[in-house]
PDB file of C-alpha atoms in Angstrom:
ATOM      1  CA  MET A   1     151.656  63.464  99.602  1.00 75.00           C
ATOM      2  CA  THR A   2     154.106  60.625  99.562  1.00 92.00           C
ATOM      3  CA  PHE A   3     154.287  56.864 100.174  1.00 96.00           C
ATOM      4  CA  SER A   4     157.273  54.609 100.175  1.00 98.00           C
ATOM      5  CA  ILE A   5     158.563  51.091 100.900  1.00 98.00           C
ATOM      6  CA  THR A   6     162.028  50.522 102.275  1.00 98.00           C
ATOM      7  CA  GLY A   7     163.367  46.967 102.389  1.00 98.00           C
ATOM      8  CA  HIS A   8     166.267  44.570 102.755  1.00 98.00           C
ATOM      9  CA  CYS A   9     166.878  41.158 101.173  1.00 97.00           C
ATOM     10  CA  PRO A  10     168.775  38.778 103.451  1.00 96.00           C
ATOM     11  CA  ARG A  11     169.519  36.418 100.591  1.00 95.00           C
ATOM     12  CA  THR A  12     171.422  38.945  98.405  1.00 96.00           C
ATOM     13  CA  GLY A  13     172.236  41.614 100.946  1.00 97.00           C
ATOM     14  CA  GLN A  14     170.558  44.205  98.736  1.00 98.00           C
ATOM     15  CA  ILE A  15     168.754  47.141 100.341  1.00 98.00           C
ATOM     16  CA  GLY A  16     166.626  49.856  98.809  1.00 98.00           C
ATOM     17  CA  VAL A  17     163.696  52.215  98.510  1.00 98.00           C
ATOM     18  CA  ALA A  18     160.708  52.658  96.170  1.00 98.00           C
ATOM     19  CA  ILE A  19     158.819  55.892  96.498  1.00 98.00           C
ATOM     20  CA  THR A  20     156.237  58.076  94.747  1.00 97.00           C
ATOM     21  CA  THR A  21     154.822  61.553  95.432  1.00 96.00           C
ATOM     22  CA  SER A  22     152.718  64.368  94.101  1.00 95.00           C
ATOM     23  CA  SER A  23     155.673  66.736  93.719  1.00 96.00           C
ATOM     24  CA  ILE A  24     158.534  66.826  91.249  1.00 97.00           C
ATOM     25  CA  ALA A  25     161.770  64.746  91.339  1.00 98.00           C
ATOM     26  CA  VAL A  26     161.231  62.706  94.455  1.00 98.00           C
ATOM     27  CA  GLY A  27     164.283  60.680  93.594  1.00 98.00           C
ATOM     28  CA  SER A  28     166.550  63.636  94.161  1.00 98.00           C
ATOM     29  CA  ARG A  29     165.468  64.284  97.723  1.00 97.00           C
ATOM     30  CA  CYS A  30     163.905  61.334  99.478  1.00 98.00           C
ATOM     31  CA  PRO A  31     165.492  57.861  98.957  1.00 98.00           C
ATOM     32  CA  TRP A  32     168.963  57.126 100.237  1.00 98.00           C
ATOM     33  CA  VAL A  33     170.986  53.896 100.210  1.00 98.00           C
ATOM     34  CA  ARG A  34     174.502  52.835 101.086  1.00 98.00           C
ATOM     35  CA  SER A  35     175.965  49.403 100.156  1.00 97.00           C
ATOM     36  CA  GLY A  36     176.243  47.037 103.119  1.00 96.00           C
ATOM     37  CA  LYS A  37     174.822  49.682 105.532  1.00 98.00           C
ATOM     38  CA  GLY A  38     171.179  50.583 105.064  1.00 98.00           C
ATOM     39  CA  ALA A  39     168.449  52.493 103.289  1.00 98.00           C
ATOM     40  CA  VAL A  40     166.417  55.553 104.301  1.00 98.00           C
ATOM     41  CA  ALA A  41     163.290  57.236 103.061  1.00 98.00           C
ATOM     42  CA  THR A  42     162.992  60.825 104.195  1.00 98.00           C
ATOM     43  CA  GLN A  43     159.557  62.329 103.368  1.00 97.00           C
ATOM     44  CA  ASN A  44     156.659  64.614 104.337  1.00 95.00           C
ATOM     45  CA  VAL A  45     158.407  68.008 104.567  1.00 95.00           C
ATOM     46  CA  THR A  46     161.770  66.691 103.442  1.00 95.00           C
ATOM     47  CA  ARG A  47     165.300  67.450 104.709  1.00 96.00           C
ATOM     48  CA  PRO A  48     167.486  65.447 102.382  1.00 96.00           C
ATOM     49  CA  SER A  49     170.549  65.467 104.702  1.00 97.00           C
ATOM     50  CA  ILE A  50     168.738  63.257 107.190  1.00 98.00           C
ATOM     51  CA  GLY A  51     169.305  60.255 104.939  1.00 98.00           C
ATOM     52  CA  ASN A  52     173.090  60.507 104.831  1.00 98.00           C
ATOM     53  CA  ASP A  53     173.304  61.528 108.528  1.00 98.00           C
ATOM     54  CA  ILE A  54     171.494  58.289 109.488  1.00 98.00           C
ATOM     55  CA  LEU A  55     173.615  56.129 107.115  1.00 98.00           C
ATOM     56  CA  ASP A  56     176.786  57.712 108.528  1.00 98.00           C
ATOM     57  CA  LEU A  57     175.764  56.469 112.016  1.00 98.00           C
ATOM     58  CA  ILE A  58     174.826  53.006 110.717  1.00 98.00           C
ATOM     59  CA  GLU A  59     178.255  52.811 109.087  1.00 98.00           C
ATOM     60  CA  LYS A  60     179.807  53.587 112.501  1.00 98.00           C
ATOM     61  CA  GLY A  61     177.994  50.596 114.023  1.00 98.00           C
ATOM     62  CA  HIS A  62     174.545  51.939 115.107  1.00 98.00           C
ATOM     63  CA  ASP A  63     171.468  49.999 114.280  1.00 98.00           C
ATOM     64  CA  ALA A  64     168.487  51.533 112.547  1.00 98.00           C
ATOM     65  CA  ASN A  65     166.678  52.602 115.645  1.00 98.00           C
ATOM     66  CA  THR A  66     169.629  54.248 117.487  1.00 98.00           C
ATOM     67  CA  ALA A  67     170.842  55.953 114.289  1.00 98.00           C
ATOM     68  CA  LEU A  68     167.386  57.399 113.681  1.00 98.00           C
ATOM     69  CA  GLU A  69     166.914  58.492 117.298  1.00 98.00           C
ATOM     70  CA  SER A  70     170.333  60.159 117.329  1.00 98.00           C
ATOM     71  CA  VAL A  71     169.694  62.160 114.168  1.00 98.00           C
ATOM     72  CA  MET A  72     166.161  63.268 115.068  1.00 98.00           C
ATOM     73  CA  ALA A  73     167.274  64.305 118.564  1.00 98.00           C
ATOM     74  CA  VAL A  74     169.321  67.109 117.042  1.00 98.00           C
ATOM     75  CA  GLU A  75     166.987  67.871 114.065  1.00 98.00           C
ATOM     76  CA  LYS A  76     165.731  71.462 114.269  1.00 97.00           C
ATOM     77  CA  HIS A  77     162.275  70.762 112.946  1.00 98.00           C
ATOM     78  CA  PRO A  78     161.469  67.111 113.790  1.00 98.00           C
ATOM     79  CA  GLU A  79     157.722  67.698 113.853  1.00 98.00           C
ATOM     80  CA  TYR A  80     157.718  68.078 110.072  1.00 97.00           C
ATOM     81  CA  ARG A  81     159.628  64.937 109.218  1.00 98.00           C
ATOM     82  CA  GLN A  82     158.623  61.380 108.408  1.00 98.00           C
ATOM     83  CA  VAL A  83     161.605  59.004 108.132  1.00 98.00           C
ATOM     84  CA  ALA A  84     161.814  55.236 107.544  1.00 98.00           C
ATOM     85  CA  VAL A  85     165.035  53.288 108.086  1.00 98.00           C
ATOM     86  CA  VAL A  86     166.115  49.704 107.414  1.00 98.00           C
ATOM     87  CA  ASP A  87     169.621  48.622 108.240  1.00 98.00           C
ATOM     88  CA  ARG A  88     171.883  45.902 106.780  1.00 96.00           C
ATOM     89  CA  ASN A  89     170.510  43.374 109.286  1.00 97.00           C
ATOM     90  CA  GLY A  90     166.880  44.074 108.417  1.00 97.00           C
ATOM     91  CA  ASN A  91     166.209  46.116 111.565  1.00 98.00           C
ATOM     92  CA  CYS A  92     163.511  48.773 110.982  1.00 98.00           C
ATOM     93  CA  ALA A  93     162.862  52.153 112.552  1.00 98.00           C
ATOM     94  CA  LEU A  94     160.357  54.952 111.886  1.00 97.00           C
ATOM     95  CA  PHE A  95     159.785  58.552 112.910  1.00 98.00           C
ATOM     96  CA  SER A  96     156.601  60.490 112.168  1.00 96.00           C
ATOM     97  CA  GLY A  97     156.506  64.033 113.536  1.00 97.00           C
ATOM     98  CA  GLY A  98     153.357  65.646 114.868  1.00 96.00           C
ATOM     99  CA  ASN A  99     153.008  67.788 111.741  1.00 97.00           C
ATOM    100  CA  THR A 100     153.004  64.793 109.365  1.00 95.00           C
ATOM    101  CA  LEU A 101     150.594  65.810 106.646  1.00 93.00           C
ATOM    102  CA  GLY A 102     146.960  64.699 106.407  1.00 94.00           C
ATOM    103  CA  ARG A 103     145.942  61.083 106.869  1.00 93.00           C
ATOM    104  CA  HIS A 104     149.207  59.235 107.488  1.00 95.00           C
ATOM    105  CA  ALA A 105     150.114  55.670 108.343  1.00 96.00           C
ATOM    106  CA  THR A 106     152.975  53.218 108.627  1.00 97.00           C
ATOM    107  CA  ALA A 107     153.463  49.445 108.658  1.00 97.00           C
ATOM    108  CA  THR A 108     156.451  47.232 109.416  1.00 97.00           C
ATOM    109  CA  GLY A 109     157.204  43.740 108.163  1.00 97.00           C
ATOM    110  CA  ILE A 110     160.126  41.358 107.986  1.00 95.00           C
ATOM    111  CA  GLY A 111     163.051  43.546 106.886  1.00 97.00           C
ATOM    112  CA  CYS A 112     160.746  46.209 105.442  1.00 98.00           C
ATOM    113  CA  ILE A 113     158.856  49.337 106.430  1.00 98.00           C
ATOM    114  CA  ALA A 114     156.172  51.364 104.538  1.00 98.00           C
ATOM    115  CA  ALA A 115     155.057  54.923 105.304  1.00 97.00           C
ATOM    116  CA  GLY A 116     152.829  57.517 103.755  1.00 96.00           C
ATOM    117  CA  ASN A 117     151.208  60.876 104.276  1.00 95.00           C
ATOM    118  CA  LEU A 118     148.174  62.586 102.795  1.00 94.00           C
ATOM    119  CA  LEU A 119     146.817  59.124 102.045  1.00 94.00           C
ATOM    120  CA  ALA A 120     143.361  58.306 100.684  1.00 89.00           C
ATOM    121  CA  ASN A 121     143.352  55.143 102.787  1.00 90.00           C
ATOM    122  CA  GLU A 122     145.272  54.257 105.916  1.00 93.00           C
ATOM    123  CA  LYS A 123     145.579  50.626 104.895  1.00 94.00           C
ATOM    124  CA  LEU A 124     148.028  51.530 102.110  1.00 96.00           C
ATOM    125  CA  PRO A 125     151.272  50.767 104.004  1.00 97.00           C
ATOM    126  CA  SER A 126     149.936  47.405 105.142  1.00 97.00           C
ATOM    127  CA  VAL A 127     149.049  46.559 101.546  1.00 96.00           C
ATOM    128  CA  MET A 128     152.627  47.336 100.523  1.00 97.00           C
ATOM    129  CA  ILE A 129     154.145  45.236 103.307  1.00 98.00           C
ATOM    130  CA  SER A 130     151.940  42.269 102.329  1.00 97.00           C
ATOM    131  CA  SER A 131     153.080  42.568  98.704  1.00 97.00           C
ATOM    132  CA  PHE A 132     156.748  42.834  99.699  1.00 98.00           C
ATOM    133  CA  GLU A 133     156.619  39.779 101.920  1.00 97.00           C
ATOM    134  CA  SER A 134     154.613  37.646  99.458  1.00 97.00           C
ATOM    135  CA  ASN A 135     157.212  38.237  96.725  1.00 97.00           C
ATOM    136  CA  SER A 136     160.235  37.026  98.700  1.00 95.00           C
ATOM    137  CA  ASN A 137     161.432  34.785  95.807  1.00 95.00           C
ATOM    138  CA  CYS A 138     161.860  37.926  93.591  1.00 97.00           C
ATOM    139  CA  GLU A 139     164.903  40.116  93.378  1.00 97.00           C
ATOM    140  CA  LEU A 140     164.697  43.188  95.712  1.00 98.00           C
ATOM    141  CA  PRO A 141     164.105  45.856  93.007  1.00 98.00           C
ATOM    142  CA  GLU A 142     161.116  43.805  91.685  1.00 98.00           C
ATOM    143  CA  ARG A 143     159.801  43.307  95.228  1.00 98.00           C
ATOM    144  CA  LEU A 144     159.984  47.002  96.026  1.00 98.00           C
ATOM    145  CA  LEU A 145     158.350  48.089  92.792  1.00 98.00           C
ATOM    146  CA  CYS A 146     155.559  45.489  93.090  1.00 98.00           C
ATOM    147  CA  ALA A 147     154.916  46.831  96.581  1.00 98.00           C
ATOM    148  CA  LEU A 148     154.715  50.366  95.372  1.00 97.00           C
ATOM    149  CA  GLU A 149     152.308  49.305  92.583  1.00 97.00           C
ATOM    150  CA  SER A 150     150.147  47.480  95.081  1.00 96.00           C
ATOM    151  CA  GLY A 151     149.929  50.552  97.222  1.00 95.00           C
ATOM    152  CA  LEU A 152     148.808  52.663  94.318  1.00 93.00           C
ATOM    153  CA  ASN A 153     146.390  50.091  92.805  1.00 91.00           C
ATOM    154  CA  GLU A 154     144.949  48.366  95.919  1.00 79.00           C
ATOM    155  CA  GLY A 155     145.680  50.623  98.811  1.00 64.00           C
ATOM    156  CA  GLY A 156     143.778  53.624  97.622  1.00 59.00           C
ATOM    157  CA  GLY A 157     146.799  55.741  96.663  1.00 52.00           C
ATOM    158  CA  GLU A 158     147.246  59.283  97.781  1.00 50.00           C
ATOM    159  CA  ALA A 159     144.573  61.942  98.402  1.00 62.00           C
ATOM    160  CA  GLY A 160     145.683  63.478  95.078  1.00 76.00           C
ATOM    161  CA  PRO A 161     147.604  62.369  91.926  1.00 90.00           C
ATOM    162  CA  VAL A 162     151.220  61.364  92.073  1.00 94.00           C
ATOM    163  CA  HIS A 163     153.689  62.950  89.643  1.00 96.00           C
ATOM    164  CA  SER A 164     157.184  61.448  90.321  1.00 98.00           C
ATOM    165  CA  SER A 165     158.663  58.171  91.482  1.00 98.00           C
ATOM    166  CA  ALA A 166     161.975  56.514  92.100  1.00 98.00           C
ATOM    167  CA  LEU A 167     163.608  53.097  92.663  1.00 98.00           C
ATOM    168  CA  LEU A 168     166.972  53.073  94.382  1.00 98.00           C
ATOM    169  CA  VAL A 169     168.807  49.805  95.372  1.00 98.00           C
ATOM    170  CA  ALA A 170     172.265  49.076  96.618  1.00 98.00           C
ATOM    171  CA  GLY A 171     174.030  45.755  96.413  1.00 97.00           C
ATOM    172  CA  ASP A 172     177.604  44.762  97.130  1.00 94.00           C
ATOM    173  CA  LEU A 173     179.189  47.501  95.017  1.00 95.00           C
ATOM    174  CA  PRO A 174     180.104  51.054  96.165  1.00 94.00           C
ATOM    175  CA  TRP A 175     177.491  52.535  93.849  1.00 96.00           C
ATOM    176  CA  PRO A 176     173.735  51.776  93.579  1.00 97.00           C
ATOM    177  CA  ILE A 177     172.963  48.921  91.218  1.00 97.00           C
ATOM    178  CA  VAL A 178     169.536  50.443  90.456  1.00 98.00           C
ATOM    179  CA  ASP A 179     168.834  54.264  90.325  1.00 98.00           C
ATOM    180  CA  LEU A 180     165.744  54.819  88.233  1.00 98.00           C
ATOM    181  CA  ARG A 181     163.570  57.919  88.348  1.00 98.00           C
ATOM    182  CA  VAL A 182     160.465  59.457  86.775  1.00 98.00           C
ATOM    183  CA  ASP A 183     160.952  63.119  87.693  1.00 98.00           C
ATOM    184  CA  TRP A 184     157.579  64.312  86.375  1.00 98.00           C
ATOM    185  CA  SER A 185     154.543  62.655  84.730  1.00 97.00           C
ATOM    186  CA  ASP A 186     151.025  63.983  84.211  1.00 95.00           C
ATOM    187  CA  ASN A 187     149.971  60.351  83.827  1.00 93.00           C
ATOM    188  CA  CYS A 188     151.232  57.646  86.184  1.00 94.00           C
ATOM    189  CA  PRO A 189     154.892  57.899  87.298  1.00 97.00           C
ATOM    190  CA  VAL A 190     154.714  54.450  88.937  1.00 97.00           C
ATOM    191  CA  ALA A 191     153.742  52.968  85.538  1.00 97.00           C
ATOM    192  CA  GLY A 192     156.599  54.954  84.028  1.00 98.00           C
ATOM    193  CA  LEU A 193     158.895  53.497  86.649  1.00 98.00           C
ATOM    194  CA  ARG A 194     157.737  50.018  85.798  1.00 98.00           C
ATOM    195  CA  GLU A 195     158.601  50.572  82.114  1.00 98.00           C
ATOM    196  CA  LEU A 196     162.064  51.786  83.114  1.00 98.00           C
ATOM    197  CA  TRP A 197     162.730  48.787  85.310  1.00 98.00           C
ATOM    198  CA  ASP A 198     161.515  46.289  82.791  1.00 98.00           C
ATOM    199  CA  ALA A 199     163.871  47.750  80.220  1.00 96.00           C
ATOM    200  CA  TYR A 200     166.778  48.091  82.675  1.00 97.00           C
ATOM    201  CA  ALA A 201     166.581  44.744  84.503  1.00 97.00           C
ATOM    202  CA  PRO A 202     167.910  42.549  81.625  1.00 94.00           C
ATOM    203  CA  GLN A 203     170.914  44.907  81.240  1.00 91.00           C
ATOM    204  CA  MET A 204     171.695  45.479  84.901  1.00 92.00           C
ATOM    205  CA  GLN A 205     174.374  42.813  85.153  1.00 90.00           C
ATOM    206  CA  ASP A 206     175.922  43.931  81.854  1.00 87.00           C
ATOM    207  CA  PHE A 207     176.563  47.400  83.288  1.00 88.00           C
ATOM    208  CA  THR A 208     178.095  45.872  86.363  1.00 89.00           C
ATOM    209  CA  ASN A 209     180.362  43.765  84.160  1.00 87.00           C
ATOM    210  CA  ARG A 210     181.342  46.862  82.230  1.00 87.00           C
ATOM    211  CA  ALA A 211     182.463  48.498  85.482  1.00 89.00           C
ATOM    212  CA  ILE A 212     184.310  45.524  86.862  1.00 90.00           C
ATOM    213  CA  ASN A 213     185.734  43.760  83.797  1.00 86.00           C
ATOM    214  CA  PRO A 214     185.298  45.955  80.696  1.00 85.00           C
ATOM    215  CA  ALA A 215     187.067  43.528  78.351  1.00 80.00           C
ATOM    216  CA  MET A 216     184.425  40.872  79.044  1.00 74.00           C
ATOM    217  CA  ALA A 217     181.456  43.191  78.932  1.00 70.00           C
ATOM    218  CA  PRO A 218     178.976  43.290  76.018  1.00 70.00           C
ATOM    219  CA  SER A 219     178.737  46.239  73.645  1.00 70.00           C
ATOM    220  CA  TYR A 220     175.542  48.176  73.039  1.00 64.00           C
ATOM    221  CA  GLY A 221     176.011  49.151  69.405  1.00 60.00           C
ATOM    222  CA  VAL A 222     176.467  52.829  69.982  1.00 56.00           C
ATOM    223  CA  PRO A 223     179.164  54.769  68.000  1.00 57.00           C
ATOM    224  CA  GLY A 224     182.639  53.888  69.242  1.00 54.00           C
ATOM    225  CA  ASP A 225     181.280  50.998  71.311  1.00 62.00           C
ATOM    226  CA  GLU A 226     183.074  47.874  70.149  1.00 51.00           C
TER     227      GLU A 226
END
């Protein structure tokens, strides 16, 4: 019971995943990114190692499709996996096994791919792709989150309620520039993710400055922070 959008921004080189599901802590298992390499959403019946295995191959020079094919060729239970991949050049690839749960669907756009299972409406991935492509002037984290929101609000959502969500984006640094999660909510985890992003976005560059040039970075008024 999951849907996701994985995308790349050719202007900034950023790459990332926005995802929501009915189970707990989706951000700990399903989205994977690597700076300058690619992004992967592993979902349905999840095997988290698939994400890093694919990114390892992309790092060695494979494109999204050959990396995905290579990993799934040796996967012991491929019929249970649904995997979306976007590489650093915006190439997209998808695998949906025969045991993908319930009503499932996918859609691909320019540098983006959306996928879901146990959906209330098969048009949901296409709605997310339309949102992602129509917000090309926005920064990638905003584009991904808007696409996730559009899937929830316009695409019919899942067959049941969602309880966790995550937004994971890599830029030109060795660590993700955005790693935000709602691990459990009885209300709407996508709305909670929006609140987190709106609070984090104005400070994102400050945290980067702290990492790269601490002497020039702003303080936050916490004890010992001068």
